XYZ file of C-alpha atoms in Angstrom:
755
model
C 98.236 -96.905 81.965
C 98.415 -93.270 80.994
C 101.657 -91.388 81.738
C 99.719 -88.260 82.564
C 99.184 -87.745 86.319
C 95.583 -88.259 87.417
C 95.978 -85.850 90.297
C 98.301 -82.829 90.686
C 101.760 -83.785 91.822
C 104.531 -81.926 93.642
C 105.479 -79.848 90.576
C 101.954 -78.648 89.832
C 100.753 -75.215 90.884
C 98.561 -76.687 93.592
C 101.420 -78.855 94.919
C 100.879 -82.115 96.868
C 102.638 -85.501 97.214
C 100.028 -87.457 95.204
C 101.372 -89.752 92.464
C 99.548 -92.218 90.157
C 100.058 -95.925 90.888
C 99.116 -99.175 89.155
C 96.042 -100.451 91.045
C 96.845 -104.115 90.429
C 100.421 -103.812 91.643
C 99.337 -101.805 94.676
C 96.706 -104.373 95.642
C 99.070 -107.304 95.142
C 101.778 -105.670 97.240
C 99.446 -104.680 100.073
C 97.528 -107.980 100.149
C 100.760 -109.949 100.249
C 101.980 -107.795 103.123
C 98.687 -108.405 104.946
C 98.815 -112.154 104.295
C 102.397 -112.468 105.569
C 101.548 -110.376 108.629
C 98.590 -112.607 109.413
C 100.489 -115.831 108.859
C 103.615 -114.911 110.782
C 102.374 -112.386 113.295
C 98.980 -113.625 114.290
C 97.609 -117.029 113.296
C 100.360 -119.668 113.135
C 102.388 -120.798 116.140
C 106.166 -121.150 116.172
C 107.248 -124.801 116.182
C 109.916 -123.996 118.821
C 107.779 -122.652 121.647
C 104.294 -123.409 120.298
C 103.142 -119.843 120.892
C 101.614 -117.109 118.772
C 102.942 -113.558 119.267
C 100.095 -112.466 121.553
C 100.631 -115.407 123.921
C 104.411 -114.881 123.890
C 103.968 -111.191 124.721
C 101.553 -111.955 127.550
C 103.988 -114.335 129.234
C 106.954 -112.018 128.732
C 105.007 -109.066 130.170
C 104.002 -111.130 133.179
C 107.655 -112.026 133.760
C 108.602 -108.341 133.520
C 105.943 -107.694 136.220
C 107.515 -110.442 138.374
C 104.310 -112.480 138.350
C 106.117 -115.764 138.934
C 104.306 -118.761 140.511
C 105.538 -117.854 143.999
C 104.528 -114.197 143.786
C 101.144 -112.713 144.595
C 98.353 -112.187 142.091
C 97.871 -108.938 140.224
C 94.901 -107.549 138.367
C 94.561 -108.846 134.808
C 93.831 -105.274 133.727
C 97.363 -104.345 134.721
C 98.834 -107.224 132.706
C 96.656 -106.401 129.693
C 97.669 -102.748 129.875
C 101.330 -103.699 130.069
C 101.029 -105.981 127.043
C 99.028 -103.502 124.969
C 101.159 -100.492 125.866
C 104.581 -102.086 125.403
C 104.313 -105.038 123.040
C 100.928 -105.705 121.400
C 99.247 -102.603 119.895
C 95.846 -104.216 119.462
C 92.520 -104.262 121.314
C 92.591 -104.922 125.038
C 89.672 -107.409 124.711
C 91.592 -109.519 122.228
C 94.573 -109.655 124.609
C 92.367 -110.488 127.599
C 90.534 -113.228 125.675
C 93.888 -114.834 124.825
C 94.984 -114.531 128.444
C 91.741 -116.064 129.723
C 92.153 -119.064 127.461
C 95.676 -119.654 128.830
C 94.105 -119.885 132.316
C 91.243 -122.266 131.493
C 92.072 -125.847 132.446
C 89.266 -127.102 130.189
C 90.708 -125.251 127.145
C 94.461 -125.669 127.706
C 95.944 -129.009 128.741
C 98.744 -127.364 130.771
C 97.590 -123.853 131.767
C 100.198 -121.113 131.575
C 98.232 -118.526 133.591
C 97.122 -119.133 137.157
C 93.838 -117.244 137.361
C 91.973 -116.063 140.433
C 88.351 -115.118 139.940
C 85.818 -116.011 137.253
C 87.668 -117.191 134.167
C 84.653 -118.821 132.486
C 83.513 -122.437 132.590
C 82.915 -125.504 130.466
C 79.296 -124.420 129.904
C 80.591 -121.722 127.611
C 80.028 -118.790 129.979
C 82.423 -115.840 129.542
C 85.027 -114.752 132.064
C 84.467 -111.714 134.294
C 85.838 -108.357 133.193
C 89.583 -107.922 133.548
C 89.210 -105.425 136.376
C 87.724 -108.163 138.556
C 90.159 -111.007 137.845
C 93.749 -111.567 138.963
C 96.531 -113.717 137.641
C 100.117 -114.894 137.779
C 102.230 -117.394 135.846
C 102.224 -121.157 136.329
C 105.261 -123.407 136.427
C 104.649 -124.267 132.748
C 105.047 -120.615 131.773
C 108.143 -120.385 133.936
C 109.626 -123.382 132.102
C 108.941 -121.685 128.766
C 110.744 -118.529 129.938
C 113.593 -120.247 131.744
C 116.936 -118.762 130.654
C 115.486 -115.926 128.605
C 117.901 -113.436 130.280
C 120.930 -115.572 129.438
C 121.151 -114.737 125.706
C 119.333 -117.937 124.767
C 117.066 -116.283 122.167
C 117.080 -113.256 119.894
C 115.253 -110.056 120.770
C 113.744 -107.477 118.411
C 112.416 -103.945 118.734
C 108.859 -103.544 119.807
C 106.291 -101.845 117.553
C 107.298 -98.338 118.753
C 111.036 -99.185 118.961
C 111.181 -98.053 122.614
C 111.670 -101.534 124.017
C 112.604 -105.078 123.081
C 110.678 -108.341 122.995
C 111.814 -111.950 122.445
C 111.440 -113.453 118.966
C 110.849 -116.865 120.552
C 110.983 -118.246 124.082
C 113.650 -120.768 125.256
C 110.821 -123.328 125.781
C 112.145 -126.000 128.118
C 108.639 -127.475 127.866
C 107.382 -129.072 124.567
C 104.470 -126.667 124.422
C 103.338 -126.963 120.786
C 102.353 -130.600 121.124
C 101.522 -130.519 124.846
C 98.997 -127.677 124.621
C 98.216 -127.697 120.899
C 97.159 -124.681 118.885
C 94.558 -123.497 116.403
C 94.297 -120.542 114.064
C 93.113 -119.319 110.691
C 95.504 -117.308 108.512
C 95.212 -116.162 104.900
C 95.032 -119.222 102.658
C 96.092 -121.597 105.435
C 95.115 -122.726 108.897
C 96.459 -124.765 111.775
C 94.821 -127.145 114.234
C 96.959 -129.159 116.631
C 95.462 -131.180 119.516
C 97.011 -131.272 123.012
C 99.069 -134.257 124.101
C 100.357 -135.773 127.340
C 103.705 -134.226 128.410
C 104.925 -137.443 130.031
C 104.401 -139.342 126.763
C 106.001 -136.572 124.704
C 109.083 -136.577 126.925
C 109.379 -140.351 126.569
C 109.227 -140.037 122.782
C 111.759 -137.185 122.777
C 114.197 -139.237 124.888
C 113.840 -142.110 122.460
C 114.388 -139.775 119.487
C 117.571 -138.455 121.110
C 118.843 -141.998 121.623
C 117.670 -143.150 118.186
C 117.731 -140.176 115.767
C 116.407 -142.313 112.880
C 113.447 -143.690 114.880
C 110.367 -144.364 112.741
C 107.113 -142.552 113.333
C 105.443 -145.881 114.138
C 107.909 -146.307 117.008
C 107.274 -142.779 118.256
C 103.557 -143.505 118.162
C 104.184 -146.271 120.692
C 105.158 -143.527 123.142
C 102.550 -140.995 121.913
C 99.448 -143.121 121.171
C 97.242 -140.062 120.525
C 96.043 -136.732 121.824
C 95.260 -136.074 125.480
C 92.426 -133.560 125.711
C 91.829 -131.440 128.833
C 88.211 -132.550 129.054
C 89.030 -136.226 128.609
C 86.743 -138.229 126.352
C 87.397 -141.425 124.380
C 89.232 -141.620 121.043
C 87.681 -144.349 118.887
C 90.055 -144.208 115.897
C 92.287 -147.184 115.056
C 96.043 -147.052 115.621
C 96.603 -147.166 111.851
C 94.494 -144.015 111.347
C 96.288 -142.160 114.129
C 99.748 -143.138 112.841
C 98.788 -142.042 109.307
C 97.617 -138.656 110.617
C 100.866 -138.136 112.555
C 102.880 -139.217 109.533
C 101.309 -136.689 107.112
C 100.526 -133.949 109.618
C 96.920 -133.973 108.428
C 93.936 -136.038 109.523
C 91.331 -136.089 112.267
C 90.544 -137.727 115.599
C 87.114 -139.057 116.488
C 86.267 -138.247 120.125
C 83.302 -139.535 122.105
C 81.951 -138.692 125.522
C 82.784 -141.097 128.333
C 79.732 -142.718 129.899
C 78.763 -145.451 132.319
C 75.620 -147.292 133.240
C 74.327 -146.838 136.804
C 71.964 -149.470 138.131
C 68.983 -148.144 140.089
C 67.688 -151.485 141.283
C 64.701 -153.576 140.141
C 66.044 -153.643 136.593
C 66.141 -149.867 136.211
C 69.194 -147.919 135.197
C 70.417 -144.527 134.090
C 73.359 -143.393 131.906
C 75.856 -140.968 133.392
C 78.194 -138.961 131.150
C 81.362 -137.966 133.008
C 83.533 -136.598 130.184
C 82.545 -134.693 127.039
C 84.527 -134.044 123.808
C 87.012 -131.172 123.715
C 85.698 -127.646 122.976
C 82.027 -128.682 123.291
C 80.076 -126.296 125.591
C 78.152 -128.426 128.102
C 75.078 -126.206 128.226
C 74.620 -126.216 124.439
C 75.100 -129.970 124.377
C 72.288 -130.494 126.914
C 70.101 -127.992 125.021
C 70.568 -129.977 121.837
C 69.652 -133.274 123.512
C 66.542 -131.686 125.075
C 65.568 -130.203 121.683
C 65.826 -133.602 119.982
C 63.822 -135.134 122.831
C 61.081 -132.571 122.361
C 61.033 -133.201 118.609
C 60.602 -136.926 119.297
C 63.831 -137.759 117.414
C 65.123 -139.774 120.380
C 62.270 -142.214 121.037
C 64.379 -144.341 123.391
C 65.360 -141.439 125.702
C 63.027 -140.429 128.533
C 64.751 -137.437 130.117
C 68.057 -135.575 130.430
C 69.331 -133.508 133.314
C 72.541 -131.805 134.388
C 73.872 -132.771 137.834
C 77.327 -131.338 137.305
C 79.208 -129.549 140.111
C 83.006 -129.542 140.034
C 82.971 -132.641 137.834
C 80.778 -133.205 134.772
C 77.734 -135.360 135.418
C 75.026 -135.470 132.758
C 72.270 -137.998 133.537
C 70.235 -139.669 130.742
C 67.105 -141.617 131.640
C 65.937 -144.263 129.142
C 62.274 -144.373 128.244
C 61.906 -147.974 129.403
C 64.033 -150.573 131.126
C 64.146 -152.591 127.890
C 66.137 -149.896 126.044
C 69.636 -151.076 125.195
C 72.055 -148.398 126.616
C 74.629 -149.020 123.874
C 72.041 -148.416 121.105
C 70.754 -145.332 122.901
C 74.254 -143.890 123.177
C 75.011 -144.699 119.515
C 71.933 -142.657 118.571
C 73.150 -139.744 120.679
C 76.682 -139.981 119.274
C 75.201 -139.754 115.811
C 72.817 -136.847 116.439
C 74.695 -134.669 118.960
C 78.162 -133.380 119.815
C 78.677 -136.241 122.243
C 80.823 -137.400 119.325
C 82.966 -134.906 117.413
C 85.944 -134.893 115.115
C 89.049 -132.863 115.915
C 90.918 -132.074 112.734
C 94.701 -132.351 112.691
C 96.608 -129.823 110.593
C 100.201 -129.342 111.899
C 100.838 -126.209 109.916
C 103.454 -124.257 111.894
C 106.255 -121.742 111.460
C 109.675 -123.420 111.148
C 112.371 -121.131 112.510
C 109.698 -118.464 112.943
C 109.757 -117.812 109.181
C 108.506 -120.697 107.032
C 104.883 -121.995 107.274
C 104.749 -125.707 106.495
C 102.902 -128.856 107.515
C 105.116 -131.134 109.622
C 104.824 -134.670 110.815
C 104.923 -135.557 114.507
C 108.573 -136.616 114.160
C 109.591 -133.367 112.402
C 107.922 -131.243 115.078
C 109.844 -133.106 117.790
C 113.089 -132.900 115.834
C 112.803 -129.137 115.373
C 112.005 -128.613 119.044
C 115.119 -130.604 119.980
C 117.233 -128.542 117.582
C 115.887 -125.393 119.261
C 116.813 -126.757 122.661
C 120.346 -127.512 121.460
C 120.645 -123.929 120.176
C 119.358 -122.607 123.525
C 121.869 -124.816 125.393
C 124.790 -123.642 123.258
C 123.868 -119.991 123.567
C 123.234 -120.295 127.282
C 126.522 -122.093 127.833
C 128.426 -119.540 125.718
C 126.789 -116.741 127.672
C 127.728 -118.350 130.963
C 131.252 -118.994 129.738
C 131.695 -115.292 128.918
C 130.401 -114.349 132.358
C 132.834 -116.813 133.978
C 135.775 -115.608 131.936
C 134.959 -112.012 132.897
C 134.710 -112.945 136.536
C 137.946 -114.940 136.470
C 139.675 -111.956 134.867
C 138.423 -109.811 137.727
C 139.463 -112.401 140.327
C 142.946 -112.637 138.820
C 143.221 -108.879 139.253
C 142.050 -109.129 142.871
C 144.700 -111.750 143.621
C 147.466 -109.555 142.129
C 146.184 -106.690 144.278
C 146.244 -108.793 147.477
C 149.804 -109.946 146.746
C 150.912 -106.343 146.208
C 148.538 -104.562 148.476
C 150.982 -101.925 149.821
C 152.088 -100.880 146.329
C 148.487 -100.786 145.105
C 147.498 -98.481 147.989
C 150.462 -96.222 147.310
C 149.576 -95.898 143.636
C 145.952 -95.165 144.399
C 146.857 -92.544 146.984
C 149.686 -90.679 145.315
C 149.585 -91.207 141.528
C 147.722 -88.715 139.300
C 146.446 -91.489 136.988
C 146.244 -94.586 139.184
C 144.449 -96.663 136.587
C 147.139 -96.250 133.944
C 149.875 -96.764 136.555
C 148.267 -100.000 137.782
C 148.003 -101.335 134.230
C 151.657 -100.481 133.511
C 153.018 -101.721 136.842
C 151.267 -105.077 137.120
C 150.329 -105.678 133.437
C 146.612 -105.567 134.222
C 143.714 -105.291 131.811
C 141.301 -102.408 131.742
C 138.666 -104.621 133.467
C 141.070 -105.678 136.250
C 142.292 -102.159 136.926
C 138.736 -100.831 137.102
C 137.756 -103.661 139.474
C 140.729 -102.932 141.794
C 139.934 -99.264 141.891
C 136.339 -100.063 142.848
C 137.410 -102.485 145.541
C 136.041 -101.649 149.007
C 138.507 -101.297 151.891
C 136.726 -103.822 154.098
C 137.338 -106.477 151.417
C 141.116 -106.267 152.075
C 141.021 -109.018 154.674
C 142.793 -112.367 154.646
C 139.403 -114.123 154.726
C 138.324 -112.373 151.526
C 141.495 -113.542 149.806
C 140.672 -117.159 150.698
C 137.104 -116.790 149.376
C 138.401 -115.328 146.115
C 140.755 -118.239 145.606
C 137.934 -120.703 146.327
C 135.616 -118.910 143.905
C 138.409 -118.854 141.322
C 138.930 -122.602 141.592
C 135.217 -123.256 141.404
C 134.706 -121.061 138.334
C 137.776 -122.554 136.637
C 136.268 -126.003 137.014
C 132.914 -124.807 135.639
C 134.694 -123.162 132.702
C 136.430 -126.470 131.837
C 133.086 -128.252 131.941
C 131.436 -125.667 129.692
C 134.282 -125.785 127.212
C 133.996 -129.571 127.052
C 130.208 -129.271 126.640
C 130.505 -126.795 123.749
C 132.985 -129.038 121.942
C 131.000 -132.320 122.324
C 127.700 -133.070 120.622
C 127.259 -136.158 122.803
C 127.536 -134.107 125.987
C 125.057 -131.605 124.614
C 122.487 -134.273 123.837
C 123.091 -135.808 127.248
C 122.388 -132.446 128.903
C 119.175 -132.017 126.869
C 118.131 -135.576 127.806
C 118.671 -134.752 131.508
C 116.531 -131.581 131.169
C 113.757 -133.605 129.468
C 113.924 -136.236 132.216
C 113.469 -133.487 134.794
C 110.487 -132.096 132.834
C 109.005 -135.582 132.609
C 109.385 -135.970 136.374
C 107.572 -132.703 137.041
C 104.676 -133.566 134.733
C 104.591 -137.319 135.332
C 101.391 -139.314 134.877
C 101.543 -139.912 138.606
C 100.767 -136.235 139.242
C 97.278 -134.752 139.167
C 98.148 -132.413 136.271
C 100.118 -135.008 134.294
C 97.752 -137.996 134.421
C 96.290 -139.066 131.062
C 92.749 -137.867 130.719
C 91.704 -139.134 127.276
C 91.342 -142.879 126.845
C 91.163 -145.119 123.778
C 88.513 -147.632 122.732
C 86.990 -149.282 119.688
C 83.522 -148.167 118.631
C 81.046 -151.014 119.373
C 79.680 -152.971 116.429
C 75.911 -152.510 116.350
C 73.770 -155.008 114.426
C 70.659 -152.839 114.711
C 69.900 -150.276 112.000
C 70.268 -146.962 113.828
C 68.083 -145.221 111.274
C 65.262 -147.557 112.276
C 66.045 -147.361 115.958
C 65.587 -143.603 115.854
C 61.932 -144.048 114.852
C 59.283 -145.089 117.322
C 57.861 -148.388 116.029
C 54.109 -148.161 115.593
C 51.754 -150.236 113.380
C 50.263 -148.513 110.321
C 48.246 -149.446 107.272
C 49.509 -147.941 104.020
C 46.699 -147.170 101.531
C 47.567 -146.718 97.832
C 44.773 -145.704 95.458
C 44.362 -146.464 91.750
C 45.229 -142.907 90.824
C 48.433 -142.874 92.873
C 47.377 -141.245 96.164
C 49.039 -142.619 99.322
C 48.414 -142.292 103.041
C 49.216 -144.100 106.276
C 46.473 -144.967 108.812
C 47.335 -145.782 112.415
C 47.078 -149.426 113.371
C 46.609 -152.502 111.219
C 43.194 -152.032 109.579
C 41.254 -155.162 108.627
C 37.986 -153.541 107.528
C 38.784 -151.375 104.499
C 35.202 -151.052 103.254
C 34.731 -147.640 104.855
C 37.760 -146.042 103.242
C 37.009 -142.787 101.483
C 38.557 -141.885 98.088
C 38.308 -139.047 95.644
C 35.595 -139.318 93.014
C 36.555 -141.881 90.371
C 39.358 -143.331 92.524
C 39.520 -146.568 94.507
C 41.752 -148.898 96.522
C 44.737 -150.368 94.717
C 46.863 -151.765 97.605
C 46.598 -151.877 101.362
C 49.822 -152.795 103.202
C 50.140 -153.666 106.877
C 53.459 -152.153 107.988
C 55.290 -150.373 110.798
C 56.651 -146.837 110.991
C 60.190 -148.266 110.902
C 59.615 -149.982 107.521
C 60.504 -148.894 103.995
C 57.827 -148.992 101.294
C 59.065 -150.025 97.822
C 57.223 -148.938 94.679
C 57.766 -150.600 91.282
C 56.875 -148.470 88.189
C 56.304 -149.204 84.527
C 59.613 -147.559 83.631
C 61.456 -150.413 85.361
C 62.507 -148.289 88.336
C 62.075 -148.945 92.059
C 61.286 -146.043 94.354
C 61.676 -146.032 98.143
C 59.559 -144.209 100.768
C 60.073 -144.103 104.524
C 56.900 -145.329 106.223
C 57.219 -142.795 109.036
C 57.324 -139.942 106.445
C 54.030 -140.860 104.746
C 51.057 -138.458 105.123
C 48.495 -139.282 107.809
C 45.263 -141.173 107.317
C 42.972 -138.153 107.647
C 41.872 -137.052 104.209
C 42.923 -138.686 100.956
C 46.695 -138.522 101.443
C 49.062 -137.033 98.893
C 49.946 -137.908 95.275
C 52.971 -140.194 94.935
C 54.225 -138.045 92.068
C 54.992 -135.252 94.588
C 57.230 -137.610 96.582
C 59.224 -139.211 93.762
C 60.401 -138.138 90.303
C 58.508 -140.247 87.765
C 57.681 -139.415 84.146
C 54.114 -138.466 83.304
C 53.710 -141.347 80.850
C 54.545 -143.980 83.500
C 52.576 -145.329 86.439
C 53.108 -147.467 89.516
C 52.723 -151.232 89.145
C 53.127 -152.488 92.707
C 53.783 -151.372 96.252
C 55.054 -153.598 99.100
C 56.933 -153.519 102.395
C 60.690 -153.960 102.050
C 62.206 -157.196 103.320
C 66.039 -157.026 102.796
C 66.684 -160.780 102.767
C 64.052 -161.508 100.125
C 64.512 -161.935 96.339
C 62.194 -160.605 93.634
C 61.269 -161.686 90.127
C 60.724 -158.722 87.782
C 59.196 -159.040 84.306
C 58.223 -156.803 81.384
C 55.100 -156.907 79.257
C 57.072 -158.473 76.402
C 57.988 -161.479 78.559
C 61.559 -160.691 79.637
C 62.609 -160.955 83.272
C 65.150 -161.977 85.883
C 65.689 -162.414 89.643
C 67.060 -159.541 91.736
C 67.935 -159.436 95.444
C 65.542 -157.057 97.159
C 68.402 -155.353 99.003
C 69.721 -154.191 95.615
C 66.558 -152.298 94.581
C 66.358 -149.781 97.427
C 66.673 -146.273 95.977
C 68.655 -143.588 97.781
C 67.086 -140.605 95.950
C 63.771 -139.370 94.594
C 64.845 -140.336 91.070
C 64.542 -144.016 91.936
C 66.806 -146.911 90.944
C 66.720 -148.421 87.442
C 66.533 -152.224 87.683
C 64.561 -153.596 84.686
C 65.592 -152.057 81.377
C 62.598 -151.537 79.049
C 62.164 -149.757 75.718
C 58.857 -148.331 74.474
C 56.281 -149.582 73.775
C 57.457 -152.335 76.165
C 57.002 -151.566 79.895
C 57.684 -153.134 83.277
C 54.630 -155.078 84.345
C 55.283 -157.530 87.144
C 57.205 -157.929 90.404
C 56.631 -160.955 92.666
C 58.479 -162.417 95.640
C 60.680 -165.463 95.003
C 59.441 -168.188 97.369
C 59.749 -171.620 95.791
C 61.563 -173.584 93.102
C 59.278 -173.247 90.049
C 57.837 -170.363 88.012
C 54.341 -170.231 86.490
C 53.766 -167.699 83.686
C 50.361 -166.781 82.214
C 50.104 -164.953 78.901
C 47.458 -162.568 77.634
C 46.514 -165.374 75.225
C 45.461 -167.468 78.289
C 48.306 -169.910 77.936
C 50.382 -171.028 80.921
C 53.974 -172.318 81.172
C 55.737 -173.772 84.236
C 59.530 -174.127 84.370
C 62.283 -174.462 86.986
C 63.369 -171.312 88.811
C 67.008 -172.308 88.260
C 66.613 -171.453 84.557
C 66.390 -167.748 85.448
C 69.422 -165.521 85.937
C 70.036 -163.506 89.106
C 71.075 -159.924 88.252
C 71.031 -156.421 89.740
C 70.055 -154.637 86.490
C 69.317 -155.545 82.884
C 66.700 -156.643 80.398
C 66.668 -160.235 81.506
C 65.832 -163.377 79.552
C 62.612 -164.460 77.811
C 60.192 -166.161 80.197
C 57.289 -166.951 77.896
C 56.971 -166.843 74.135
C 53.607 -165.997 72.544
C 52.683 -165.135 68.957
C 50.158 -162.514 70.112
C 50.034 -160.557 73.387
C 52.517 -160.442 76.196
C 52.790 -161.707 79.803
C 49.742 -161.274 82.006
C 50.982 -162.649 85.355
C 53.736 -164.680 86.933
C 54.065 -166.610 90.177
C 56.927 -168.423 91.949
C 55.743 -171.507 93.931
C 57.151 -174.548 95.628
C 56.690 -177.918 93.872
C 55.595 -179.602 97.100
C 52.966 -176.967 97.884
C 51.403 -176.731 94.413
C 50.176 -173.729 92.446
C 47.558 -171.458 94.070
C 45.328 -168.670 92.727
C 42.285 -166.636 93.847
C 38.983 -166.491 91.939
C 36.802 -163.399 91.612
C 34.974 -164.263 94.852
C 38.221 -164.430 96.810
C 38.289 -168.239 97.125
C 41.630 -170.053 96.984
C 42.276 -172.877 94.506
C 45.328 -175.126 94.591
C 46.523 -177.586 91.960
C 49.008 -180.211 93.152
C 52.120 -181.000 91.154
C 50.687 -184.166 89.619
C 47.895 -182.059 88.073
C 50.339 -179.521 86.618
C 52.659 -181.805 84.653
C 51.114 -181.015 81.272
C 52.072 -177.330 81.667
C 55.665 -178.070 82.743
C 58.293 -177.292 80.140
C 61.416 -175.225 79.529
C 61.762 -171.481 79.800
C 60.833 -169.510 76.641
C 58.281 -172.106 75.408
C 54.730 -171.072 74.449
C 52.877 -173.189 77.029
C 49.331 -174.585 76.993
C 45.870 -173.235 77.673
C 45.277 -172.446 81.390
C 43.566 -175.069 83.603
C 39.826 -175.151 83.914
C 38.605 -172.695 86.527
C 41.491 -170.252 86.163
C 40.305 -166.634 86.657
C 39.158 -164.768 83.566
C 41.374 -161.858 84.660
C 44.422 -164.032 83.815
C 45.811 -163.179 87.276
C 46.865 -165.423 90.167
C 45.869 -162.789 92.713
C 47.878 -160.408 94.899
C 51.574 -161.366 94.959
C 52.355 -159.724 98.314
C 50.208 -160.825 101.236
């Protein structure tokens, strides 16, 4: 960089405080400052109280306004103004949005704001403006703030340095795990689901008793999240434990549903709980949209009958529809099933962002509670010692009351005289001088002695507490037991809402079930045009084709079927029958649907049967057996099965239904051998089927020895030769064979392989 200033500086004639800076260094410095500000001051919660700064400031401001659970409600606008003016110099709408969320029982498992008015709903509607709504704190918020004025946490200056705000709250409630948190910072994010407070307290008590407890054991107490809107978690225990162990993972949540009988075999499905953070109205809109697009052929209607509780009614199209299969379709296509990602990225000590395991989060919260207990006890001990010092001075005054009165009345500097005469401290002398005359009664002296004895006992207890780790942990355990009692599963707020279940095993192919099953006839022309006509057509004589084109194959199928195509390049291609062009017109070219080279063509088309086996062969006489389930292609490029090299090409594919193979060559010789002599493979060149000096293989057929060999003549008549008439053509694989039987078609073909 040049040393010469770009702009005039302070010493130049024009003056000015402008100095040149290195752009890279300036950007790095400012972006780092922005990133740290976002991470620590906005997006990530503190592991100790589970709050972000905006939430912490809202609760603290509400406490300063005396909005405790027993107090009356005040306008949210007043709270927002207090927060914005004193603690959080950002937009009022951002503060109000955060406040609204703390009041929504469908967003927060244990609400911290008790709202009065319209605070939004599970449909996704927004809350009313802050001038219309009122609020106060809940008992949960009070637990988080409990002891904040007893030197339990550090305070720092507010943004304008005119006030102070807490760095963290005392947090007698395990808020981070109980209510969860989510946020996006710079280069990192957090997403923590809510949990059941009763279960968390049980795990924390176990961790206090057994500091080296394994995460698997803690997972016995905390089996998984507990979402405000309920739902069903369908993950296995192993997956949940692994997510808690690493601090990263996800939870699969499904809506809770039940079948309601309507009598006479009819029924309807009622959804009573939906996944967390899914707006009900948008969910119903999505189902209705899929219904209109005919992507849910088994669903007849959907309607919302929700009032206070969620009630979404689904009507099946017919009584024969399996409700489990219908729901599996909906889980797959809609937000009735969602995944909640787990990323326990939090601020340890309010400073260090890191991903913690469930056990580490609990351990750090307990350490915070110990620190709060020690600071609170030390604060109380100082207060007691100060009060005892004052009481000791009072007792000296009562024992020498006449002398004290004389000094106060006649001495020029009574305070100094009292200190010198009775060896008092500054505090004691000041307290005696401020003593009211009506307190100089015998009764007051008795009360002072009683208070002195009581405070002395409390001081001894606090001193023992501060010296003993065991007593400290016992005190923390007692506090957690009290919290567990307040938020027990027996209470309406504390009951577990989210349940656990295993996803049902469905034998039916859901892809097929999503398609309405209708009969069709697939027409493939010689030039590779394909179409699907409704119904199973028997009379194909009236089919219309382009000039110079004709019928190659006609397949009777259903819209739920897959159509397999075998090409001369040895590849299989797969088409969905329901996606084929309609029967009006001539259809569409196959080459627009799949990626096939220009110098190759289609050999055969047939309806897919997964349990069947196929025999594939090349023009040079090589072939093998392949399971049909292995040839289904997942992409337009097809699946290579038979390996061929030019000028050789794939020529034949026939179903395997029998125990012998008949091969006919272009030289009109036929060979029959046992099917067991062929290999079963998923891909390759195969083995030689038929050896001929000139020409290749013309056709092949697999048949059963007991049924005999069958072929069709040019007139469509069927001929069958029994086994005893075929013995002269029986040999071993790769032999040259003998001339075909009398009456065999001149086309050297047995006829269509697929019926």
